PDB file of C-alpha atoms in Angstrom:
ATOM      1  CA  MET A  29     114.423 -13.848  86.718  1.00 46.00           C
ATOM      2  CA  LYS A  30     116.195 -12.579  83.688  1.00 46.00           C
ATOM      3  CA  SER A  31     112.862 -11.297  82.376  1.00 45.00           C
ATOM      4  CA  ALA A  32     112.224  -9.315  85.547  1.00 45.00           C
ATOM      5  CA  CYS A  33     115.639  -7.667  85.333  1.00 44.00           C
ATOM      6  CA  LEU A  34     115.003  -6.613  81.787  1.00 43.00           C
ATOM      7  CA  SER A  35     111.714  -5.057  82.774  1.00 45.00           C
ATOM      8  CA  ARG A  36     113.380  -3.030  85.533  1.00 50.00           C
ATOM      9  CA  ALA A  37     116.105  -1.915  83.126  1.00 46.00           C
ATOM     10  CA  ALA A  38     113.535  -0.813  80.562  1.00 48.00           C
ATOM     11  CA  LEU A  39     111.625   1.122  83.213  1.00 45.00           C
ATOM     12  CA  ALA A  40     114.807   2.859  84.345  1.00 49.00           C
ATOM     13  CA  THR A  41     115.661   3.769  80.777  1.00 49.00           C
ATOM     14  CA  ALA A  42     112.205   5.189  80.182  1.00 49.00           C
ATOM     15  CA  THR A  43     112.374   7.222  83.384  1.00 50.00           C
ATOM     16  CA  LEU A  44     115.793   8.612  82.390  1.00 46.00           C
ATOM     17  CA  THR A  45     114.477   9.568  78.960  1.00 49.00           C
ATOM     18  CA  VAL A  46     111.536  11.436  80.478  1.00 44.00           C
ATOM     19  CA  ALA A  47     113.881  13.275  82.843  1.00 50.00           C
ATOM     20  CA  LEU A  48     116.198  14.300  79.990  1.00 44.00           C
ATOM     21  CA  LEU A  49     113.258  15.570  77.931  1.00 45.00           C
ATOM     22  CA  ALA A  50     111.999  17.626  80.886  1.00 46.00           C
ATOM     23  CA  ALA A  51     115.460  19.119  81.411  1.00 45.00           C
ATOM     24  CA  ALA A  52     115.744  19.971  77.740  1.00 44.00           C
ATOM     25  CA  SER A  53     112.329  21.648  77.863  1.00 45.00           C
ATOM     26  CA  CYS A  54     113.348  23.800  80.837  1.00 44.00           C
ATOM     27  CA  ALA A  55     116.635  24.790  79.179  1.00 46.00           C
ATOM     28  CA  GLY A  56     114.776  25.856  76.040  1.00 48.00           C
ATOM     29  CA  GLY A  57     112.414  28.116  78.048  1.00 47.00           C
ATOM     30  CA  GLY A  58     115.358  29.906  79.649  1.00 45.00           C
ATOM     31  CA  SER A  59     116.945  30.607  76.223  1.00 42.00           C
ATOM     32  CA  GLU A  60     113.760  32.250  74.957  1.00 41.00           C
ATOM     33  CA  LYS A  61     113.651  34.657  77.930  1.00 42.00           C
ATOM     34  CA  SER A  62     117.269  35.692  77.423  1.00 42.00           C
ATOM     35  CA  THR A  63     116.554  36.781  73.832  1.00 44.00           C
ATOM     36  CA  SER A  64     113.430  38.751  74.745  1.00 45.00           C
ATOM     37  CA  THR A  65     113.342  42.421  73.479  1.00 45.00           C
ATOM     38  CA  GLU A  66     111.358  43.620  76.507  1.00 49.00           C
ATOM     39  CA  THR A  67     112.993  46.701  78.142  1.00 43.00           C
ATOM     40  CA  LYS A  68     113.500  46.519  81.856  1.00 45.00           C
ATOM     41  CA  LEU A  69     113.612  49.855  83.663  1.00 43.00           C
ATOM     42  CA  PRO A  70     115.564  50.487  86.877  1.00 42.00           C
ATOM     43  CA  PRO A  71     113.621  50.252  90.107  1.00 41.00           C
ATOM     44  CA  GLY A  72     111.579  53.359  90.801  1.00 39.00           C
ATOM     45  CA  LEU A  73     111.137  54.336  87.112  1.00 38.00           C
ATOM     46  CA  ALA A  74     108.691  51.644  86.129  1.00 40.00           C
ATOM     47  CA  GLY A  75     105.927  53.036  83.936  1.00 40.00           C
ATOM     48  CA  THR A  76     107.887  56.246  83.011  1.00 37.00           C
ATOM     49  CA  ASP A  77     108.333  57.180  79.326  1.00 37.00           C
ATOM     50  CA  SER A  78     111.724  57.632  77.627  1.00 35.00           C
ATOM     51  CA  THR A  79     112.166  61.255  78.820  1.00 34.00           C
ATOM     52  CA  GLY A  80     111.740  60.147  82.396  1.00 36.00           C
ATOM     53  CA  ILE A  81     111.100  62.388  85.372  1.00 33.00           C
ATOM     54  CA  ALA A  82     114.644  63.662  85.397  1.00 35.00           C
ATOM     55  CA  GLY A  83     114.490  64.338  81.680  1.00 36.00           C
ATOM     56  CA  SER A  84     111.242  66.256  81.923  1.00 34.00           C
ATOM     57  CA  SER A  85     112.591  68.315  84.770  1.00 32.00           C
ATOM     58  CA  TYR A  86     115.785  69.162  82.820  1.00 26.00           C
ATOM     59  CA  GLU A  87     113.867  70.175  79.704  1.00 32.00           C
ATOM     60  CA  ALA A  88     111.535  72.416  81.682  1.00 33.00           C
ATOM     61  CA  GLY A  89     114.491  73.954  83.480  1.00 34.00           C
ATOM     62  CA  SER A  90     116.308  74.570  80.199  1.00 33.00           C
ATOM     63  CA  ALA A  91     113.299  76.246  78.657  1.00 34.00           C
ATOM     64  CA  ALA A  92     112.865  78.507  81.650  1.00 33.00           C
ATOM     65  CA  GLY A  93     116.569  79.231  81.654  1.00 34.00           C
ATOM     66  CA  ASP A  94     116.573  80.104  77.940  1.00 34.00           C
ATOM     67  CA  ASN A  95     113.660  82.471  78.404  1.00 31.00           C
ATOM     68  CA  THR A  96     115.393  84.149  81.315  1.00 29.00           C
ATOM     69  CA  LEU A  97     118.635  84.532  79.355  1.00 28.00           C
ATOM     70  CA  ARG A  98     116.856  85.930  76.330  1.00 29.00           C
ATOM     71  CA  ALA A  99     114.972  88.458  78.446  1.00 30.00           C
ATOM     72  CA  GLY A 100     118.173  89.404  80.250  1.00 29.00           C
ATOM     73  CA  ALA A 101     120.123  89.797  76.999  1.00 32.00           C
ATOM     74  CA  SER A 102     117.419  91.976  75.563  1.00 29.00           C
ATOM     75  CA  ASP A 103     117.457  94.198  78.618  1.00 30.00           C
ATOM     76  CA  GLU A 104     121.247  94.418  78.519  1.00 28.00           C
ATOM     77  CA  GLU A 105     121.256  95.253  74.827  1.00 28.00           C
ATOM     78  CA  GLU A 106     118.774  98.061  75.359  1.00 28.00           C
ATOM     79  CA  THR A 107     120.669  99.377  78.378  1.00 28.00           C
ATOM     80  CA  GLY A 108     123.995  98.992  76.598  1.00 31.00           C
ATOM     81  CA  SER A 109     122.677 100.782  73.575  1.00 30.00           C
ATOM     82  CA  GLY A 110     121.464 103.603  75.788  1.00 32.00           C
ATOM     83  CA  ASN A 111     124.805 103.839  77.563  1.00 31.00           C
ATOM     84  CA  ALA A 112     126.647 103.734  74.252  1.00 32.00           C
ATOM     85  CA  SER A 113     124.461 106.487  72.937  1.00 33.00           C
ATOM     86  CA  ALA A 114     125.183 108.662  75.933  1.00 36.00           C
ATOM     87  CA  GLY A 115     128.893 107.846  75.777  1.00 41.00           C
ATOM     88  CA  THR A 116     129.479 108.250  72.065  1.00 49.00           C
ATOM     89  CA  SER A 117     127.092 111.160  71.709  1.00 51.00           C
ATOM     90  CA  THR A 118     123.925 110.601  69.851  1.00 84.00           C
ATOM     91  CA  VAL A 119     123.398 114.174  71.030  1.00 93.00           C
ATOM     92  CA  THR A 120     122.101 116.085  68.010  1.00 97.00           C
ATOM     93  CA  LYS A 121     120.702 119.573  67.653  1.00 98.00           C
ATOM     94  CA  SER A 122     118.713 120.799  64.667  1.00 98.00           C
ATOM     95  CA  VAL A 123     117.654 124.206  63.372  1.00 98.00           C
ATOM     96  CA  THR A 124     115.829 125.232  60.209  1.00 98.00           C
ATOM     97  CA  LEU A 125     116.613 128.233  58.032  1.00 98.00           C
ATOM     98  CA  ASP A 126     114.602 129.082  54.912  1.00 96.00           C
ATOM     99  CA  GLY A 127     113.293 125.504  54.659  1.00 97.00           C
ATOM    100  CA  VAL A 128     116.702 123.842  55.059  1.00 98.00           C
ATOM    101  CA  GLU A 129     117.274 121.775  58.197  1.00 98.00           C
ATOM    102  CA  PHE A 130     120.787 121.770  59.656  1.00 98.00           C
ATOM    103  CA  THR A 131     121.609 119.102  62.244  1.00 98.00           C
ATOM    104  CA  VAL A 132     124.782 119.204  64.318  1.00 98.00           C
ATOM    105  CA  VAL A 133     125.833 115.557  64.653  1.00 98.00           C
ATOM    106  CA  ALA A 134     129.087 116.073  66.571  1.00 98.00           C
ATOM    107  CA  ALA A 135     131.390 118.817  67.832  1.00 98.00           C
ATOM    108  CA  LYS A 136     134.852 117.517  68.715  1.00 98.00           C
ATOM    109  CA  ARG A 137     137.853 119.473  69.875  1.00 98.00           C
ATOM    110  CA  GLN A 138     141.096 118.347  68.222  1.00 98.00           C
ATOM    111  CA  ASP A 139     144.712 119.061  69.151  1.00 97.00           C
ATOM    112  CA  ASP A 140     146.018 119.000  65.565  1.00 97.00           C
ATOM    113  CA  ASN A 141     144.769 119.504  62.016  1.00 97.00           C
ATOM    114  CA  LYS A 142     145.566 115.962  60.868  1.00 96.00           C
ATOM    115  CA  LEU A 143     141.984 115.493  59.675  1.00 96.00           C
ATOM    116  CA  VAL A 144     142.392 118.095  56.923  1.00 96.00           C
ATOM    117  CA  ALA A 145     146.169 117.885  56.357  1.00 93.00           C
ATOM    118  CA  SER A 146     145.856 115.451  53.441  1.00 81.00           C
ATOM    119  CA  SER A 147     144.113 118.153  51.403  1.00 73.00           C
ATOM    120  CA  GLY A 148     147.476 119.873  50.913  1.00 78.00           C
ATOM    121  CA  THR A 149     147.392 121.772  54.186  1.00 86.00           C
ATOM    122  CA  ARG A 150     150.537 121.431  56.295  1.00 91.00           C
ATOM    123  CA  GLU A 151     150.003 119.299  59.395  1.00 95.00           C
ATOM    124  CA  VAL A 152     150.449 121.271  62.628  1.00 97.00           C
ATOM    125  CA  SER A 153     149.562 120.997  66.303  1.00 98.00           C
ATOM    126  CA  GLY A 154     147.117 123.488  67.726  1.00 98.00           C
ATOM    127  CA  ASP A 155     143.539 123.864  68.893  1.00 98.00           C
ATOM    128  CA  PHE A 156     140.770 123.008  66.415  1.00 98.00           C
ATOM    129  CA  LEU A 157     137.039 122.304  66.474  1.00 98.00           C
ATOM    130  CA  GLU A 158     135.455 119.745  64.145  1.00 98.00           C
ATOM    131  CA  VAL A 159     131.696 120.201  63.689  1.00 98.00           C
ATOM    132  CA  GLU A 160     129.912 117.462  61.750  1.00 98.00           C
ATOM    133  CA  LEU A 161     126.636 118.351  60.029  1.00 98.00           C
ATOM    134  CA  LYS A 162     123.718 116.688  58.304  1.00 98.00           C
ATOM    135  CA  ILE A 163     121.694 118.931  55.979  1.00 98.00           C
ATOM    136  CA  ARG A 164     118.232 118.266  54.553  1.00 98.00           C
ATOM    137  CA  ASN A 165     116.218 120.359  52.132  1.00 98.00           C
ATOM    138  CA  GLY A 166     112.763 120.383  53.706  1.00 98.00           C
ATOM    139  CA  GLY A 167     111.546 123.320  51.623  1.00 97.00           C
ATOM    140  CA  ASP A 168     109.494 123.427  48.429  1.00 97.00           C
ATOM    141  CA  SER A 169     112.271 124.542  46.068  1.00 97.00           C
ATOM    142  CA  LEU A 170     115.920 123.845  45.274  1.00 98.00           C
ATOM    143  CA  ALA A 171     118.399 124.871  47.982  1.00 98.00           C
ATOM    144  CA  SER A 172     121.920 125.969  47.069  1.00 98.00           C
ATOM    145  CA  LEU A 173     124.330 125.521  49.961  1.00 98.00           C
ATOM    146  CA  SER A 174     126.586 128.246  48.565  1.00 97.00           C
ATOM    147  CA  ARG A 175     124.149 130.843  49.913  1.00 97.00           C
ATOM    148  CA  PHE A 176     124.863 129.882  53.533  1.00 98.00           C
ATOM    149  CA  SER A 177     127.741 131.121  55.657  1.00 98.00           C
ATOM    150  CA  PHE A 178     128.864 128.902  58.563  1.00 98.00           C
ATOM    151  CA  ARG A 179     130.201 130.843  61.512  1.00 98.00           C
ATOM    152  CA  LEU A 180     131.440 130.313  65.042  1.00 98.00           C
ATOM    153  CA  TRP A 181     130.977 132.781  67.896  1.00 98.00           C
ATOM    154  CA  ASN A 182     132.840 132.726  71.199  1.00 98.00           C
ATOM    155  CA  PRO A 183     133.972 135.672  73.348  1.00 98.00           C
ATOM    156  CA  HIS A 184     137.503 134.183  73.423  1.00 98.00           C
ATOM    157  CA  ILE A 185     137.883 134.112  69.634  1.00 98.00           C
ATOM    158  CA  ASN A 186     140.002 136.972  68.328  1.00 97.00           C
ATOM    159  CA  ALA A 187     138.787 137.191  64.757  1.00 98.00           C
ATOM    160  CA  ALA A 188     141.332 139.881  63.809  1.00 97.00           C
ATOM    161  CA  SER A 189     144.226 137.425  64.289  1.00 97.00           C
ATOM    162  CA  TYR A 190     143.173 135.115  61.453  1.00 98.00           C
ATOM    163  CA  ASP A 191     144.380 137.382  58.663  1.00 96.00           C
ATOM    164  CA  ASP A 192     147.896 137.270  60.109  1.00 96.00           C
ATOM    165  CA  TYR A 193     148.143 133.514  59.556  1.00 96.00           C
ATOM    166  CA  TYR A 194     145.611 132.655  56.844  1.00 95.00           C
ATOM    167  CA  GLY A 195     145.489 135.913  54.867  1.00 95.00           C
ATOM    168  CA  ASN A 196     142.336 135.954  52.744  1.00 94.00           C
ATOM    169  CA  VAL A 197     141.859 132.152  52.906  1.00 95.00           C
ATOM    170  CA  THR A 198     138.885 131.521  55.161  1.00 97.00           C
ATOM    171  CA  THR A 199     138.633 127.707  54.941  1.00 97.00           C
ATOM    172  CA  TYR A 200     139.401 127.209  58.640  1.00 98.00           C
ATOM    173  CA  GLY A 201     138.567 130.652  59.940  1.00 98.00           C
ATOM    174  CA  GLY A 202     138.060 134.129  58.559  1.00 98.00           C
ATOM    175  CA  TYR A 203     137.114 137.470  60.079  1.00 98.00           C
ATOM    176  CA  VAL A 204     133.408 138.277  60.321  1.00 98.00           C
ATOM    177  CA  SER A 205     133.341 140.489  63.414  1.00 97.00           C
ATOM    178  CA  LYS A 206     135.275 140.824  66.651  1.00 97.00           C
ATOM    179  CA  ASN A 207     134.443 137.372  68.094  1.00 98.00           C
ATOM    180  CA  ILE A 208     132.969 135.647  65.032  1.00 98.00           C
ATOM    181  CA  ILE A 209     134.812 133.661  62.341  1.00 98.00           C
ATOM    182  CA  SER A 210     133.510 131.802  59.310  1.00 98.00           C
ATOM    183  CA  ALA A 211     134.726 128.489  57.849  1.00 98.00           C
ATOM    184  CA  ALA A 212     134.057 126.435  54.724  1.00 98.00           C
ATOM    185  CA  LEU A 213     131.681 123.483  54.598  1.00 98.00           C
ATOM    186  CA  LEU A 214     133.870 120.483  53.687  1.00 98.00           C
ATOM    187  CA  ASP A 215     133.270 116.931  52.485  1.00 97.00           C
ATOM    188  CA  TYR A 216     134.854 114.170  54.601  1.00 97.00           C
ATOM    189  CA  ALA A 217     135.729 112.029  51.594  1.00 96.00           C
ATOM    190  CA  SER A 218     137.354 114.640  49.378  1.00 95.00           C
ATOM    191  CA  LEU A 219     138.106 117.427  51.904  1.00 95.00           C
ATOM    192  CA  GLN A 220     136.849 119.836  49.247  1.00 95.00           C
ATOM    193  CA  LYS A 221     134.385 122.676  49.747  1.00 97.00           C
ATOM    194  CA  VAL A 222     130.730 121.698  49.389  1.00 97.00           C
ATOM    195  CA  THR A 223     128.632 123.936  47.131  1.00 93.00           C
ATOM    196  CA  ALA A 224     125.943 121.433  46.197  1.00 96.00           C
ATOM    197  CA  THR A 225     122.362 122.293  45.311  1.00 98.00           C
ATOM    198  CA  LEU A 226     119.922 120.050  47.162  1.00 98.00           C
ATOM    199  CA  ARG A 227     116.740 118.811  45.562  1.00 98.00           C
ATOM    200  CA  ILE A 228     113.492 118.972  47.520  1.00 98.00           C
ATOM    201  CA  GLY A 229     113.672 116.308  50.237  1.00 98.00           C
ATOM    202  CA  GLU A 230     117.354 115.533  49.588  1.00 98.00           C
ATOM    203  CA  GLU A 231     119.616 114.945  52.590  1.00 98.00           C
ATOM    204  CA  LEU A 232     123.370 115.453  52.646  1.00 98.00           C
ATOM    205  CA  GLY A 233     125.592 113.850  55.278  1.00 98.00           C
ATOM    206  CA  ASP A 234     129.312 113.354  55.913  1.00 97.00           C
ATOM    207  CA  VAL A 235     130.064 117.067  55.767  1.00 98.00           C
ATOM    208  CA  PHE A 236     131.841 119.156  58.390  1.00 98.00           C
ATOM    209  CA  LEU A 237     133.375 122.442  59.460  1.00 98.00           C
ATOM    210  CA  PHE A 238     136.913 122.733  60.821  1.00 98.00           C
ATOM    211  CA  PHE A 239     137.598 125.838  62.876  1.00 98.00           C
ATOM    212  CA  ASP A 240     141.074 126.881  64.002  1.00 98.00           C
ATOM    213  CA  LEU A 241     140.583 128.175  67.539  1.00 98.00           C
ATOM    214  CA  ASN A 242     144.067 129.662  68.044  1.00 98.00           C
ATOM    215  CA  PRO A 243     145.736 130.442  64.680  1.00 98.00           C
ATOM    216  CA  LEU A 244     148.845 132.181  66.094  1.00 98.00           C
ATOM    217  CA  SER A 245     149.948 129.352  68.422  1.00 98.00           C
ATOM    218  CA  VAL A 246     150.149 125.593  68.896  1.00 98.00           C
ATOM    219  CA  SER A 247     148.764 126.123  72.407  1.00 97.00           C
ATOM    220  CA  ARG A 248     145.193 125.578  73.498  1.00 97.00           C
ATOM    221  CA  ASN A 249     142.782 128.501  73.563  1.00 98.00           C
ATOM    222  CA  ASP A 250     142.085 128.124  77.280  1.00 95.00           C
ATOM    223  CA  GLY A 251     139.167 130.530  77.369  1.00 97.00           C
ATOM    224  CA  PHE A 252     137.249 128.656  74.678  1.00 98.00           C
ATOM    225  CA  THR A 253     134.489 126.242  75.756  1.00 98.00           C
ATOM    226  CA  LYS A 254     131.767 124.567  73.743  1.00 98.00           C
ATOM    227  CA  GLU A 255     129.229 125.687  76.328  1.00 97.00           C
ATOM    228  CA  GLY A 256     130.164 129.283  75.561  1.00 98.00           C
ATOM    229  CA  SER A 257     130.086 128.823  71.768  1.00 98.00           C
ATOM    230  CA  ASN A 258     127.378 129.128  69.145  1.00 98.00           C
ATOM    231  CA  LEU A 259     127.411 127.797  65.615  1.00 98.00           C
ATOM    232  CA  VAL A 260     125.783 130.511  63.506  1.00 98.00           C
ATOM    233  CA  ILE A 261     124.270 129.679  60.104  1.00 98.00           C
ATOM    234  CA  TYR A 262     123.647 132.813  58.075  1.00 98.00           C
ATOM    235  CA  ASP A 263     121.645 133.066  54.843  1.00 98.00           C
ATOM    236  CA  THR A 264     123.494 135.605  52.721  1.00 97.00           C
ATOM    237  CA  GLU A 265     120.455 136.103  50.468  1.00 95.00           C
ATOM    238  CA  SER A 266     117.729 136.669  53.058  1.00 95.00           C
ATOM    239  CA  GLY A 267     119.916 137.997  55.866  1.00 97.00           C
ATOM    240  CA  GLU A 268     118.287 135.556  58.283  1.00 98.00           C
ATOM    241  CA  LYS A 269     120.310 133.415  60.703  1.00 98.00           C
ATOM    242  CA  VAL A 270     119.938 130.588  63.217  1.00 98.00           C
ATOM    243  CA  GLU A 271     122.225 129.581  66.062  1.00 98.00           C
ATOM    244  CA  VAL A 272     123.096 126.306  67.801  1.00 98.00           C
ATOM    245  CA  ASN A 273     124.800 126.247  71.175  1.00 98.00           C
ATOM    246  CA  LEU A 274     127.450 123.504  71.246  1.00 98.00           C
ATOM    247  CA  ALA A 275     127.036 122.486  74.883  1.00 97.00           C
ATOM    248  CA  GLY A 276     126.632 118.748  75.459  1.00 97.00           C
ATOM    249  CA  PHE A 277     128.743 117.437  72.574  1.00 97.00           C
ATOM    250  CA  PRO A 278     131.658 115.353  73.894  1.00 96.00           C
ATOM    251  CA  ASP A 279     135.095 115.199  72.278  1.00 93.00           C
TER     252      ASP A 279
END
């Protein structure tokens, strides 16, 4: 009897041992799965690479957007440049006299002589015309600028009145004929008269003329308009001349 009980006890112990081993085996399998490096994707994205559908769509949209922006910016820059040119006056007019090309870069009406006052001239209010030039020697010999006379014609210029204020100084206006005055070619940096000799192909910029339009008064010369005015460049050696109408140059 005692022997039979021992046999049942041994059988129960063996069964319990087998059960514990099976449980341990199952627990070990679950631990291995929890440490797996396999990436699980959300439902609906299985089989998609790391950029994903949404990612691909965003990148394509960005590229298209960038191209559109670049094209738009380019168009705006070109349009803006054109508008700026029209607004700030890239209007230029050129004439050639004895192989020398004279280009009018700007013609601005001023209400004082502040631009030239630092040269020792007293600063006053009035009516003045600043004409900026660029000069290039396109001939086949040296070109002395001292041979050229720079003049302004307008029917509302009274050339006889300049002697009363300026005497024999013709820097900003001197008598030539009834409605024509002459002025000196000046350098923007030094405000001194320019008498340079240009080499063949040499170009000179940053030079200008400064005409007093109403030397007896601080008031505006109301009859004067740029449309009704011509810049006259006269070669004192050959007697030849060229003219540039000043219409179209904004202040």
